[in-house]
mmCIF file of C-alpha atoms and ligand atoms in Angstrom:
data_model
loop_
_atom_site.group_PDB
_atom_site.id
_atom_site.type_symbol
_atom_site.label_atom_id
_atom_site.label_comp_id
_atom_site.label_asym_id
_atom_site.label_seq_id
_atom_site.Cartn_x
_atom_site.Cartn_y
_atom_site.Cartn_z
ATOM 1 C CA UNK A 1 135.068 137.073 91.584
ATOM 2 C CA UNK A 2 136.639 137.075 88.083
ATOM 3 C CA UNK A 3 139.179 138.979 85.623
ATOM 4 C CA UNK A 4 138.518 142.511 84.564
ATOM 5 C CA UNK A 5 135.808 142.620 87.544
ATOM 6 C CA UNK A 6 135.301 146.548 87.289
ATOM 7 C CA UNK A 7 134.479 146.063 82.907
ATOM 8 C CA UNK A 8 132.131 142.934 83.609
ATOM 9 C CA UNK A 9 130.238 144.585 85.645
ATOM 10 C CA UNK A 10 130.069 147.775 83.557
ATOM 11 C CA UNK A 11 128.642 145.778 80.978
ATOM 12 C CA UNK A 12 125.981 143.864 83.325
ATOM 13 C CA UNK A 13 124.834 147.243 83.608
ATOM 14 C CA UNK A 14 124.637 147.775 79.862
ATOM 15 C CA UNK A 15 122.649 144.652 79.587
ATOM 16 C CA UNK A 16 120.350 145.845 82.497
ATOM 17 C CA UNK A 17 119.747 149.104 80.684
ATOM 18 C CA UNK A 18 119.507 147.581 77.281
ATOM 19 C CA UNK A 19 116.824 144.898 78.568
ATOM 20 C CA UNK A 20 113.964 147.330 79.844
ATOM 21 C CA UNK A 21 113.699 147.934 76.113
ATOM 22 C CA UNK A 22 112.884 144.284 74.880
ATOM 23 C CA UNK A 23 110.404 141.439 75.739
ATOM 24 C CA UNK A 24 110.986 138.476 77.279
ATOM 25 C CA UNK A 25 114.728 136.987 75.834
ATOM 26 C CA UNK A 26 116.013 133.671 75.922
ATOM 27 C CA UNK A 27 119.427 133.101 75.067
ATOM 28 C CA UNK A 28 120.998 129.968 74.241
ATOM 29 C CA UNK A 29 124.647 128.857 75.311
ATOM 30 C CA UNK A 30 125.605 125.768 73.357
ATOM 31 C CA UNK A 31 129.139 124.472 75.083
ATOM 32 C CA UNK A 32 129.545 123.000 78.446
ATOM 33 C CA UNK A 33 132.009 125.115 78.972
ATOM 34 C CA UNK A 34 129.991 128.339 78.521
ATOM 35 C CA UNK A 35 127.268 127.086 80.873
ATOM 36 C CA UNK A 36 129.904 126.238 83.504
ATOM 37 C CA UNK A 37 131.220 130.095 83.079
ATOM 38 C CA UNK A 38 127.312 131.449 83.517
ATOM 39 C CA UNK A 39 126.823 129.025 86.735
ATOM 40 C CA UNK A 40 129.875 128.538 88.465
ATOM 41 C CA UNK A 41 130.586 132.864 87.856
ATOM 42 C CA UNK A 42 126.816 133.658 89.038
ATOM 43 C CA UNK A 43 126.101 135.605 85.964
ATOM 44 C CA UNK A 44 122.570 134.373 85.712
ATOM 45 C CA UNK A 45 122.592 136.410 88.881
ATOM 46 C CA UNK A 46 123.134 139.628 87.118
ATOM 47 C CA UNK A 47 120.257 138.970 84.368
ATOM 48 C CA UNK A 48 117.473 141.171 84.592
ATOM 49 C CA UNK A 49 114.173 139.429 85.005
ATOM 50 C CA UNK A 50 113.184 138.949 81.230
ATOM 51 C CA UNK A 51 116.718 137.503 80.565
ATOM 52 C CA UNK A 52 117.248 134.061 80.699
ATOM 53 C CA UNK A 53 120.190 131.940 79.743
ATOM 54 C CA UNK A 54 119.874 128.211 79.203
ATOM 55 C CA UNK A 55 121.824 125.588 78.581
ATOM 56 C CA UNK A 56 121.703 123.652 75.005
ATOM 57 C CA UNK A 57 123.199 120.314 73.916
ATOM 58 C CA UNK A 58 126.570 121.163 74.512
ATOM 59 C CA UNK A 59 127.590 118.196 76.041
ATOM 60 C CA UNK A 60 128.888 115.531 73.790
ATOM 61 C CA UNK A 61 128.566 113.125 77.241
ATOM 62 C CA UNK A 62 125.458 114.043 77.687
ATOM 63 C CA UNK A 63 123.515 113.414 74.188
ATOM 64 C CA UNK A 64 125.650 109.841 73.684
ATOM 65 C CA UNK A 65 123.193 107.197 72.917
ATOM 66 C CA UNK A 66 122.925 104.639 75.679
ATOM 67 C CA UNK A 67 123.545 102.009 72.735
ATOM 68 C CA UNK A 68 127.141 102.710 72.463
ATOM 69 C CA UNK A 69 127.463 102.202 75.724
ATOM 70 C CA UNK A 70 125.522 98.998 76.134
ATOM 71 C CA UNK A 71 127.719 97.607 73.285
ATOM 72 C CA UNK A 72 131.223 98.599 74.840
ATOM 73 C CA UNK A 73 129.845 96.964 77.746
ATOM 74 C CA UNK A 74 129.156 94.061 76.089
ATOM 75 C CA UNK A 75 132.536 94.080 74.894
ATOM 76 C CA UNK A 76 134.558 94.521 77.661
ATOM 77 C CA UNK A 77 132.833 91.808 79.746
ATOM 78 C CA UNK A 78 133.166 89.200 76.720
ATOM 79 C CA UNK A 79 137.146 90.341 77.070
ATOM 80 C CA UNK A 80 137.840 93.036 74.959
ATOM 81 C CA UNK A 81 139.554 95.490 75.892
ATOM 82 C CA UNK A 82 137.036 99.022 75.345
ATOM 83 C CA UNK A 83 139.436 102.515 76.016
ATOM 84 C CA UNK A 84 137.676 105.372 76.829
ATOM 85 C CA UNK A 85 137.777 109.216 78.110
ATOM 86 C CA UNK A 86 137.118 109.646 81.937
ATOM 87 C CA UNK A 87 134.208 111.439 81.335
ATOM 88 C CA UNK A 88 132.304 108.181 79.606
ATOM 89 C CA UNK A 89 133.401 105.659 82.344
ATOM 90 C CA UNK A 90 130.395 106.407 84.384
ATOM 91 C CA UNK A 91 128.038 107.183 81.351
ATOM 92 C CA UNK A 92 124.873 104.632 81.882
ATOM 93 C CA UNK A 93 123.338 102.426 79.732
ATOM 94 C CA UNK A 94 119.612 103.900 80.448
ATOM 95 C CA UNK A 95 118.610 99.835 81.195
ATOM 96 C CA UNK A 96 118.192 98.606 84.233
ATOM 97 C CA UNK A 97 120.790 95.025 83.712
ATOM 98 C CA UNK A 98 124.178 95.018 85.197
ATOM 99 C CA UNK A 99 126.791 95.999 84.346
ATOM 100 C CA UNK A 100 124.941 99.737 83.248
ATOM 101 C CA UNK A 101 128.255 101.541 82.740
ATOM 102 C CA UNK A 102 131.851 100.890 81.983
ATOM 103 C CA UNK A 103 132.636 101.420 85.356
ATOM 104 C CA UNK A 104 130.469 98.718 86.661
ATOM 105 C CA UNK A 105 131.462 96.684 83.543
ATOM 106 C CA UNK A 106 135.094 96.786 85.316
ATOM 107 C CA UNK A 107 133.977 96.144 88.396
ATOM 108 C CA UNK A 108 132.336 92.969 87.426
ATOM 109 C CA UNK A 109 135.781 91.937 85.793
ATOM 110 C CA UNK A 110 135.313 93.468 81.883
ATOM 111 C CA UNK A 111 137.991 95.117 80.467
ATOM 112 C CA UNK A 112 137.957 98.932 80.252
ATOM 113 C CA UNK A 113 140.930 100.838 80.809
ATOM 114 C CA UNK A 114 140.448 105.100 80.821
ATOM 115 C CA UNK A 115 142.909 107.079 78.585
ATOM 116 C CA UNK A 116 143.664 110.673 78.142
ATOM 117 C CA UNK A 117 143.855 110.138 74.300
ATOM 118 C CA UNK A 118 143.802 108.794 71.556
ATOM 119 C CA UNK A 119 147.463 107.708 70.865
ATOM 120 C CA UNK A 120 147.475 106.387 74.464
ATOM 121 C CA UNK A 121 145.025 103.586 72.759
ATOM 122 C CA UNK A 122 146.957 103.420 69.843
ATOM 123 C CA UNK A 123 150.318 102.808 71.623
ATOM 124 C CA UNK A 124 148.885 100.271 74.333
ATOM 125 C CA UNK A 125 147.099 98.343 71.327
ATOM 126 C CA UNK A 126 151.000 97.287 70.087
ATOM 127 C CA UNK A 127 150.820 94.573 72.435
ATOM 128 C CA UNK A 128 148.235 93.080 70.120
ATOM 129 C CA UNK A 129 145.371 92.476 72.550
ATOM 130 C CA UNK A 130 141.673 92.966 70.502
ATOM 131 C CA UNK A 131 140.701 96.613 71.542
ATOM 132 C CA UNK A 132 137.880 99.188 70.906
ATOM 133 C CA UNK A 133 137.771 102.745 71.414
ATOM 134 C CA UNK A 134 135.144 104.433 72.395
ATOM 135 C CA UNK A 135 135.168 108.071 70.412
ATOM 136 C CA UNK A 136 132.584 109.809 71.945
ATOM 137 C CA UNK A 137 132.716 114.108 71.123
ATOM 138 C CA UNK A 138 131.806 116.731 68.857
ATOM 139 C CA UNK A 139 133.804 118.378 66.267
ATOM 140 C CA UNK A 140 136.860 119.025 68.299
ATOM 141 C CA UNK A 141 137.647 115.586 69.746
ATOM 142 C CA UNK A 142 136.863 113.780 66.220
ATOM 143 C CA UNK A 143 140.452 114.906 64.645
ATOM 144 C CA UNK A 144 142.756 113.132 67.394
ATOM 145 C CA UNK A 145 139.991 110.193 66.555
ATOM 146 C CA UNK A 146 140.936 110.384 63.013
ATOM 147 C CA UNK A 147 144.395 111.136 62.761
ATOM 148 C CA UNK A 148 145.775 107.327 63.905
ATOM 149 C CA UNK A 149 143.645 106.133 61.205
ATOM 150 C CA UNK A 150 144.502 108.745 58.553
ATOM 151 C CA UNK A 151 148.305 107.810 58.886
ATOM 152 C CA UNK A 152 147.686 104.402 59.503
ATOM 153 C CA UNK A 153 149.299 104.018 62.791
ATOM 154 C CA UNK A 154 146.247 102.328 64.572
ATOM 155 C CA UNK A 155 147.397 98.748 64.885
ATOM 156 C CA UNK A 156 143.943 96.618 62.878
ATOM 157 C CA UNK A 157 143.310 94.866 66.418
ATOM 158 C CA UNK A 158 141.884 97.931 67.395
ATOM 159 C CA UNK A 159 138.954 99.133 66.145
ATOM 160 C CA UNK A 160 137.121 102.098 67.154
ATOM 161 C CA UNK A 161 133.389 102.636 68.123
ATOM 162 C CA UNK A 162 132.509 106.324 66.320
ATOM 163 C CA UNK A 163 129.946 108.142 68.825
ATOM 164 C CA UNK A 164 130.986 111.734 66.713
ATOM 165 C CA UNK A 165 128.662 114.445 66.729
ATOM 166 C CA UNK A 166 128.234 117.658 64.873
ATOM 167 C CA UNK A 167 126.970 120.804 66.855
ATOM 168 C CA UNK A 168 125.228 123.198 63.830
ATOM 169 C CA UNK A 169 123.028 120.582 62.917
ATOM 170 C CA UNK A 170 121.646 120.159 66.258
ATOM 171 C CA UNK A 171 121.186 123.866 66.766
ATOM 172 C CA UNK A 172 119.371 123.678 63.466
ATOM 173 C CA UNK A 173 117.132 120.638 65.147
ATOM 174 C CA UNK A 174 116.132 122.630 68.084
ATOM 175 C CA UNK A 175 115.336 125.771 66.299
ATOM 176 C CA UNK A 176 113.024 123.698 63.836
ATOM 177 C CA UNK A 177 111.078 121.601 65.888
ATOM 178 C CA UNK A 178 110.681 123.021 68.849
ATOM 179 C CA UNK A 179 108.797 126.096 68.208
ATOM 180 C CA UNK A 180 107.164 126.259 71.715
ATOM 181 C CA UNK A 181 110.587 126.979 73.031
ATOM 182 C CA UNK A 182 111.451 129.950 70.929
ATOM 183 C CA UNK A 183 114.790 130.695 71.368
ATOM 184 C CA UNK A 184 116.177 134.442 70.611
ATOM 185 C CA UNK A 185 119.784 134.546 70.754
ATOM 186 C CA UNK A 186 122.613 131.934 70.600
ATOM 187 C CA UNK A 187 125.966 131.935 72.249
ATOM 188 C CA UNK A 188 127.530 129.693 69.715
ATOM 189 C CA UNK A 189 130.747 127.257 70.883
ATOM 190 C CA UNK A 190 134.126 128.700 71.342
ATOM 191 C CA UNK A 191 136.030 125.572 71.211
ATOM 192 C CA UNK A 192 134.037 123.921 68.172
ATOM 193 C CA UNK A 193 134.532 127.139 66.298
ATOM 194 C CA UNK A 194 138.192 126.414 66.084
ATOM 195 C CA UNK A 195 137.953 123.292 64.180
ATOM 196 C CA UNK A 196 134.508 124.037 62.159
ATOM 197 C CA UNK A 197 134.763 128.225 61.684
ATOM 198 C CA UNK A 198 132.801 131.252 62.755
ATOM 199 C CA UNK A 199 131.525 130.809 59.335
ATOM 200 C CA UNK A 200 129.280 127.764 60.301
ATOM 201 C CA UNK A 201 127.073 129.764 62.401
ATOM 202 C CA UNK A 202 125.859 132.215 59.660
ATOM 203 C CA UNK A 203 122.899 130.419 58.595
ATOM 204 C CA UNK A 204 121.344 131.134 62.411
ATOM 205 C CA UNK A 205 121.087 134.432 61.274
ATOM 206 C CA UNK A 206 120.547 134.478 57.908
ATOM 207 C CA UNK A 207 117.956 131.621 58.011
ATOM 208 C CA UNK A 208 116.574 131.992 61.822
ATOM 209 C CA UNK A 209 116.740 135.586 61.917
ATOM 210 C CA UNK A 210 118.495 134.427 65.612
ATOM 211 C CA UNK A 211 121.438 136.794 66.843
ATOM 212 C CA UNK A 212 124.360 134.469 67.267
ATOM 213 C CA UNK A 213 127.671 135.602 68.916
ATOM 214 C CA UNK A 214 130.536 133.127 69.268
ATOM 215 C CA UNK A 215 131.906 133.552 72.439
ATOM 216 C CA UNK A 216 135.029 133.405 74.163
ATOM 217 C CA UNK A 217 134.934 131.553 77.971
ATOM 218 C CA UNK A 218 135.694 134.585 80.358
ATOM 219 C CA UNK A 219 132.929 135.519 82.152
ATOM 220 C CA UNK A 220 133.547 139.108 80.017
ATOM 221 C CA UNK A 221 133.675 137.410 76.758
ATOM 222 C CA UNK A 222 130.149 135.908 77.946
ATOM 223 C CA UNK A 223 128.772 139.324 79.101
ATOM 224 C CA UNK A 224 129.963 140.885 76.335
ATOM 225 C CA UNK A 225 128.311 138.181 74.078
ATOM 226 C CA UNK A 226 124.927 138.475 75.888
ATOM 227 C CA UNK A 227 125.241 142.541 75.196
ATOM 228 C CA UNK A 228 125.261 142.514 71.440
ATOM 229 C CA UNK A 229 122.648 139.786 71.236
ATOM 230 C CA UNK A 230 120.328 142.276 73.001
ATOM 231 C CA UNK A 231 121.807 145.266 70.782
ATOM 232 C CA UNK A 232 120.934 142.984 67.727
ATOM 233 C CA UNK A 233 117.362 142.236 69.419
ATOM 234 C CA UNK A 234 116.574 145.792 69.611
ATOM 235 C CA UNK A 235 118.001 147.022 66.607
ATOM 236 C CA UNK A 236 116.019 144.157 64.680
ATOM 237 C CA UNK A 237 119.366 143.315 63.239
ATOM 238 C CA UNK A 238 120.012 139.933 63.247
ATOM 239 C CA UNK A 239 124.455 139.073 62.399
ATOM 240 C CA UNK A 240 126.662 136.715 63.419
ATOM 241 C CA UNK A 241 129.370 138.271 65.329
ATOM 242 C CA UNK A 242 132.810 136.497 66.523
ATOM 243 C CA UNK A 243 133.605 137.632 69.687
ATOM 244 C CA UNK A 244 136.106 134.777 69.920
ATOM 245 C CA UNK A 245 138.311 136.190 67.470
ATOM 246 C CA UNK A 246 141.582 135.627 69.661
ATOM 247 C CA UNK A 247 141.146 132.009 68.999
ATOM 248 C CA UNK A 248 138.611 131.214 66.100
ATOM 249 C CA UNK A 249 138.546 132.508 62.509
ATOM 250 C CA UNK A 250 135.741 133.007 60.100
ATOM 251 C CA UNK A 251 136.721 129.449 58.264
ATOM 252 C CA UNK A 252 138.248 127.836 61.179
ATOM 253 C CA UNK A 253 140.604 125.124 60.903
ATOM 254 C CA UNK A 254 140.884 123.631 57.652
ATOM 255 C CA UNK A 255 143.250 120.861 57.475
ATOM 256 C CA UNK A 256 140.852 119.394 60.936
ATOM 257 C CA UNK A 257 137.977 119.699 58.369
ATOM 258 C CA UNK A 258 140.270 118.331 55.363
ATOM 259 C CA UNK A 259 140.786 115.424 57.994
ATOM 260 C CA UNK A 260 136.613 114.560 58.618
ATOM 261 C CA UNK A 261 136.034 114.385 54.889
ATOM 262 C CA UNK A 262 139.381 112.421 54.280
ATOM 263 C CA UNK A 263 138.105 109.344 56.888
ATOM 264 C CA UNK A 264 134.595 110.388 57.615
ATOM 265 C CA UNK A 265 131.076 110.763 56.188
ATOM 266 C CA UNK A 266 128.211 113.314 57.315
ATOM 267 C CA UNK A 267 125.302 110.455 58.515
ATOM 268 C CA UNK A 268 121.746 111.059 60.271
ATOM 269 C CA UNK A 269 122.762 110.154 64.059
ATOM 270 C CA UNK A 270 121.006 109.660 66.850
ATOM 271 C CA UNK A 271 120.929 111.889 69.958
ATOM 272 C CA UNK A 272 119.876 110.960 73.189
ATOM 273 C CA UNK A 273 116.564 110.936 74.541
ATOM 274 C CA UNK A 274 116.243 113.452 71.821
ATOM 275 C CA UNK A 275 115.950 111.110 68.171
ATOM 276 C CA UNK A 276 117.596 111.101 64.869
ATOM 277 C CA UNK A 277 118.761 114.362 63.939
ATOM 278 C CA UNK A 278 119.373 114.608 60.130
ATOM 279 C CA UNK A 279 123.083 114.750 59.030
ATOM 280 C CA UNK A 280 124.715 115.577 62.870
ATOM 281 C CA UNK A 281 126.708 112.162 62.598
ATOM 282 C CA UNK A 282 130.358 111.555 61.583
ATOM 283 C CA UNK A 283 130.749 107.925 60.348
ATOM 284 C CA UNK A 284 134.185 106.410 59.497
ATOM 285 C CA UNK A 285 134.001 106.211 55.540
ATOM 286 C CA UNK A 286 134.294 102.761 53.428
ATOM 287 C CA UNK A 287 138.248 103.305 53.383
ATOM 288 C CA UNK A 288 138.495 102.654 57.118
ATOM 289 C CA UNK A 289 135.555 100.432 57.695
ATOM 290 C CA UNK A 290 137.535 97.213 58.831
ATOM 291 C CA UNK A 291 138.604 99.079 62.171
ATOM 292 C CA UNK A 292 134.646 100.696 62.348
ATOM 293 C CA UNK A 293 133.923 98.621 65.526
ATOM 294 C CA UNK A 294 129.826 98.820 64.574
ATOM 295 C CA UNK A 295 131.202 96.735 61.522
ATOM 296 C CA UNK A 296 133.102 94.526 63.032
ATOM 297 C CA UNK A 297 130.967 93.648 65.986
ATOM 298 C CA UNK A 298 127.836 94.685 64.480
ATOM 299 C CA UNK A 299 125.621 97.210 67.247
ATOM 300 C CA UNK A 300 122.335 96.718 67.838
ATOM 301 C CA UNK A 301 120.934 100.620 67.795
ATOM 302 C CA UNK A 302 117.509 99.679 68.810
ATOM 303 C CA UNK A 303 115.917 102.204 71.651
ATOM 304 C CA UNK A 304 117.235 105.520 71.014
ATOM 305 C CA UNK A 305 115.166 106.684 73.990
ATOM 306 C CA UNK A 306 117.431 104.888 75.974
ATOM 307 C CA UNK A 307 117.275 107.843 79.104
ATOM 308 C CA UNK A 308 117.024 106.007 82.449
ATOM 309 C CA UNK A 309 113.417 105.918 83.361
ATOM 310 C CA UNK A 310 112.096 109.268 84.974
ATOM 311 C CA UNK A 311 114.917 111.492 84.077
ATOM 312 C CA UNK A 312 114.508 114.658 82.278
ATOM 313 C CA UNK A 313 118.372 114.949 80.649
ATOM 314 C CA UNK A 314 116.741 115.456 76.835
ATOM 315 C CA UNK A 315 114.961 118.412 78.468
ATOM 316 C CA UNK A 316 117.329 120.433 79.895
ATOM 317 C CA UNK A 317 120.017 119.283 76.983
ATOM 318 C CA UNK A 318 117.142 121.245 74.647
ATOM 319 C CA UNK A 319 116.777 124.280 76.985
ATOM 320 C CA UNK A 320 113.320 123.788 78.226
ATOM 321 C CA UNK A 321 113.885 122.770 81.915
ATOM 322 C CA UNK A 322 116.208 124.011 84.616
ATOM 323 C CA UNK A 323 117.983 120.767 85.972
ATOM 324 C CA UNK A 324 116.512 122.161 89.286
ATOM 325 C CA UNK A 325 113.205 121.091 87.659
ATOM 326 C CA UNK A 326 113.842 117.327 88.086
ATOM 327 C CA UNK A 327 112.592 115.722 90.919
ATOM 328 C CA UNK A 328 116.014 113.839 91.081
ATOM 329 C CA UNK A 329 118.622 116.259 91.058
ATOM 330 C CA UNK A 330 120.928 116.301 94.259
ATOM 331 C CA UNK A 331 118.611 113.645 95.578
ATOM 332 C CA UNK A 332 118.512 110.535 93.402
ATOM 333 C CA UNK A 333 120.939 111.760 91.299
ATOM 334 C CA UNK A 334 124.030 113.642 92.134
ATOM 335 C CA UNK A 335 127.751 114.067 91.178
ATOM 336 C CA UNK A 336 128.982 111.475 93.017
ATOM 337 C CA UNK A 337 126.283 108.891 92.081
ATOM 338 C CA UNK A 338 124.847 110.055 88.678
ATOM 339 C CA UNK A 339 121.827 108.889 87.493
ATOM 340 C CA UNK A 340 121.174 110.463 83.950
ATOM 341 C CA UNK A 341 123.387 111.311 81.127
ATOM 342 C CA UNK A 342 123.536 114.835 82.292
ATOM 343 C CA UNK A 343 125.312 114.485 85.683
ATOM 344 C CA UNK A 344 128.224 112.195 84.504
ATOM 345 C CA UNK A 345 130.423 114.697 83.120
ATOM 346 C CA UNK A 346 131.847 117.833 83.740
ATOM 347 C CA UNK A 347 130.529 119.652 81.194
ATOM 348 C CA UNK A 348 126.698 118.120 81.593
ATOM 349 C CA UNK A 349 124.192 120.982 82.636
ATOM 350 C CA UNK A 350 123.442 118.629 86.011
ATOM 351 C CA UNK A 351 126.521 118.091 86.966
ATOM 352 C CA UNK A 352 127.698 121.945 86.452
ATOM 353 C CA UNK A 353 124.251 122.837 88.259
ATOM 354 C CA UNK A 354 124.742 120.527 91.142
ATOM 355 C CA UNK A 355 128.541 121.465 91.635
ATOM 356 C CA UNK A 356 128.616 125.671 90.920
ATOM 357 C CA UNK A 357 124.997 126.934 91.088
ATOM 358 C CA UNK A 358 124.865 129.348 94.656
ATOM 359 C CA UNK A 359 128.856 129.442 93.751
ATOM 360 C CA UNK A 360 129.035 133.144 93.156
ATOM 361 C CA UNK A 361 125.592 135.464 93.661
ATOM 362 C CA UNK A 362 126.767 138.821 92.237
ATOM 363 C CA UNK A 363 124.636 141.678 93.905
ATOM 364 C CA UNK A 364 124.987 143.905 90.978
ATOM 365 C CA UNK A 365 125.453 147.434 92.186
ATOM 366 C CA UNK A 366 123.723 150.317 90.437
HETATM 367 S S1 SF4 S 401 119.202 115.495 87.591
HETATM 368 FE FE1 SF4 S 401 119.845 113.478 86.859
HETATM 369 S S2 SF4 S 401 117.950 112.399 86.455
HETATM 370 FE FE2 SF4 S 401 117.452 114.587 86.517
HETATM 371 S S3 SF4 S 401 117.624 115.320 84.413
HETATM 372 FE FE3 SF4 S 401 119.604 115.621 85.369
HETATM 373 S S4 SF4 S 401 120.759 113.784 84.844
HETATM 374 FE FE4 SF4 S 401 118.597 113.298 84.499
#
């Protein structure tokens, strides 16, 4: 069990009270983190019936076109040395040829070495070799992507391969075009908020009419969240609230933001299995386009519904499937030997599902 037990499960009562006055509710978490919190804490155990929390696109792993990772593949087996985070090494290619991930791209002799950041690249690139790094994240990994290049300390032999994406206009994306998946309230990310602001939520509100709480990663800050978007629903009062306040402020942090529009520009960007979603793309701006690895390799973006054949990632990444719905999960595709997108890392819905769901069951007591 968790923190503050005796107060989370006041307020799971709260929400059971509060819920026998509303309709059916679905409630969107957007972070990785948050939906590992729900699952791995059993709070979708103490939901009443017409509550139901799903998982968005928060997982930066998860929604990385297969393209990126065909061309660092292609790199590292023609001898270039590709860098990337952990949680990429095992991302697949969605095509059948070998090598289909990094990890197999090393195994077959290419050259891929993991870091745990971005200077680590940076300082192993002083020997000179030809190197690419793989930046794959959302708003709060793209600063420690930037910041070598901003203060010119990234040697020019290496370049990096920008996979950035930005979370409000995806949440935007899903709200517009899926309308057969209505969504009611949104737990918007804790960690984005940081970098980007409680402030870049408001239009969910103000334009959706969608209750949106930004929520901290306790499984009380969670409750607490889902509380006062059912307050909001009932009242008819749609507001953006920070619940996160310990850590995020209404503008967030703005010499991070300074830093996008200092190296960066806002493009259209792929997500995958899911398309182009207008302006959730960071590119690396004319300034630094000599170490932009798409420039100096040139990437061929063609099949942005690169998902291995048969799974269901793009789905569940949009909230309208459990990962319990695919016929792969925990057979064809598990942890250990992941399949689609959404079981290589950590913070993929999958992976989170296939490691922490049946974790904690909480009998709530009346
Ligand atoms: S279980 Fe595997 S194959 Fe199925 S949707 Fe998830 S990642 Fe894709």
């Amino acid at each position: 069990m968790f923190r503050d037990k005796e107060f989370a499960l006041r307020v799971a009562r709260s929400i059971r009270k509060l819920s026998g006055h509303l309709d059916e509710v679905k409630i969107m978490d957007f972070c990785g983190t948050h939906e590992w919190t729900i699952t791995h804490y059993g709070i979708r155990s103490m939901m009443p019936e017409n509550v139901e929390l799903v998982a968005g696109p928060g997982c930066p792993v998860c929604i990385t076109p297969g393209y990126y990772v065909k061309a660092a593949v292609k790199l590292a087996m023609e001898g270039i040395r590709v860098f990337t985070y952990g949680d990429a090494y095992k991302l697949p290619t969605g095509r059948r040829e070998e090598p289909s991930s990094l990890e197999e791209a090393r195994s077959m002799g290419g050259k891929v070495e993991i870091v745990y950041s971005v200077m680590d690249a940076v300082k192993k690139s002083r020997d000179g070799r030809e190197s690419v790094f793989l930046a794959v994240g959302f708003e709060t990994t793209a600063p420690a992507t930037f910041i070598p290049l901003k203060h010119g300390e990234a040697p020019n032999n290496l370049s990096f391969l920008v996979a950035h994406r930005l979370t409000p206009p995806i949440t935007r994306y899903v709200l517009d075009n899926f309308p057969d998946n209505p969504i009611s309230g949104i737990i918007a990310p804790g960690h984005v908020s940081t970098i980007i602001g409680a402030k870049a939520w408001s239009f969910l509100p103000k334009e959706y009419g969608v209750p949106t709480v930004v929520s901290g990663f306790e499984p009380v800050d969670v409750l607490l969240s889902i509380l006062e978007i059912l307050r909001q629903i009932r009242d008819g009062r749609p507001r953006l609230v920070n619940e996160y306040s310990r850590a995020v402020s209404w503008d967030g942090n703005l010499q991070a933001q300074k830093l996008f529009r200092d190296v960066a520009q806002v493009s259209d960007a792929v997500w995958r299995g899911i398309g182009v979603v207008p302006e959730s793309g960071l590119i690396l701006s004319e300034v630094y386009k000599e170490q932009d690895a798409e420039t100096r390799y040139g990437i061929d973006d063609e099949g942005w519904d690169d998902l291995p054949p048969g799974c269901r990632c793009a789905q569940v990444t949009l909230g309208m499937i459990k990962p319990t719905d695919c016929p792969m999960f925990m057979k064809s595709c598990t942890p250990e030997s992941p399949y689609g997108p959404c079981m290589v890392s950590s913070e993929g819905t999958c992976n989170i599902w296939a490691k922490h769901s049946g974790a904690s069951v909480i009998n709530l007591p009346n």
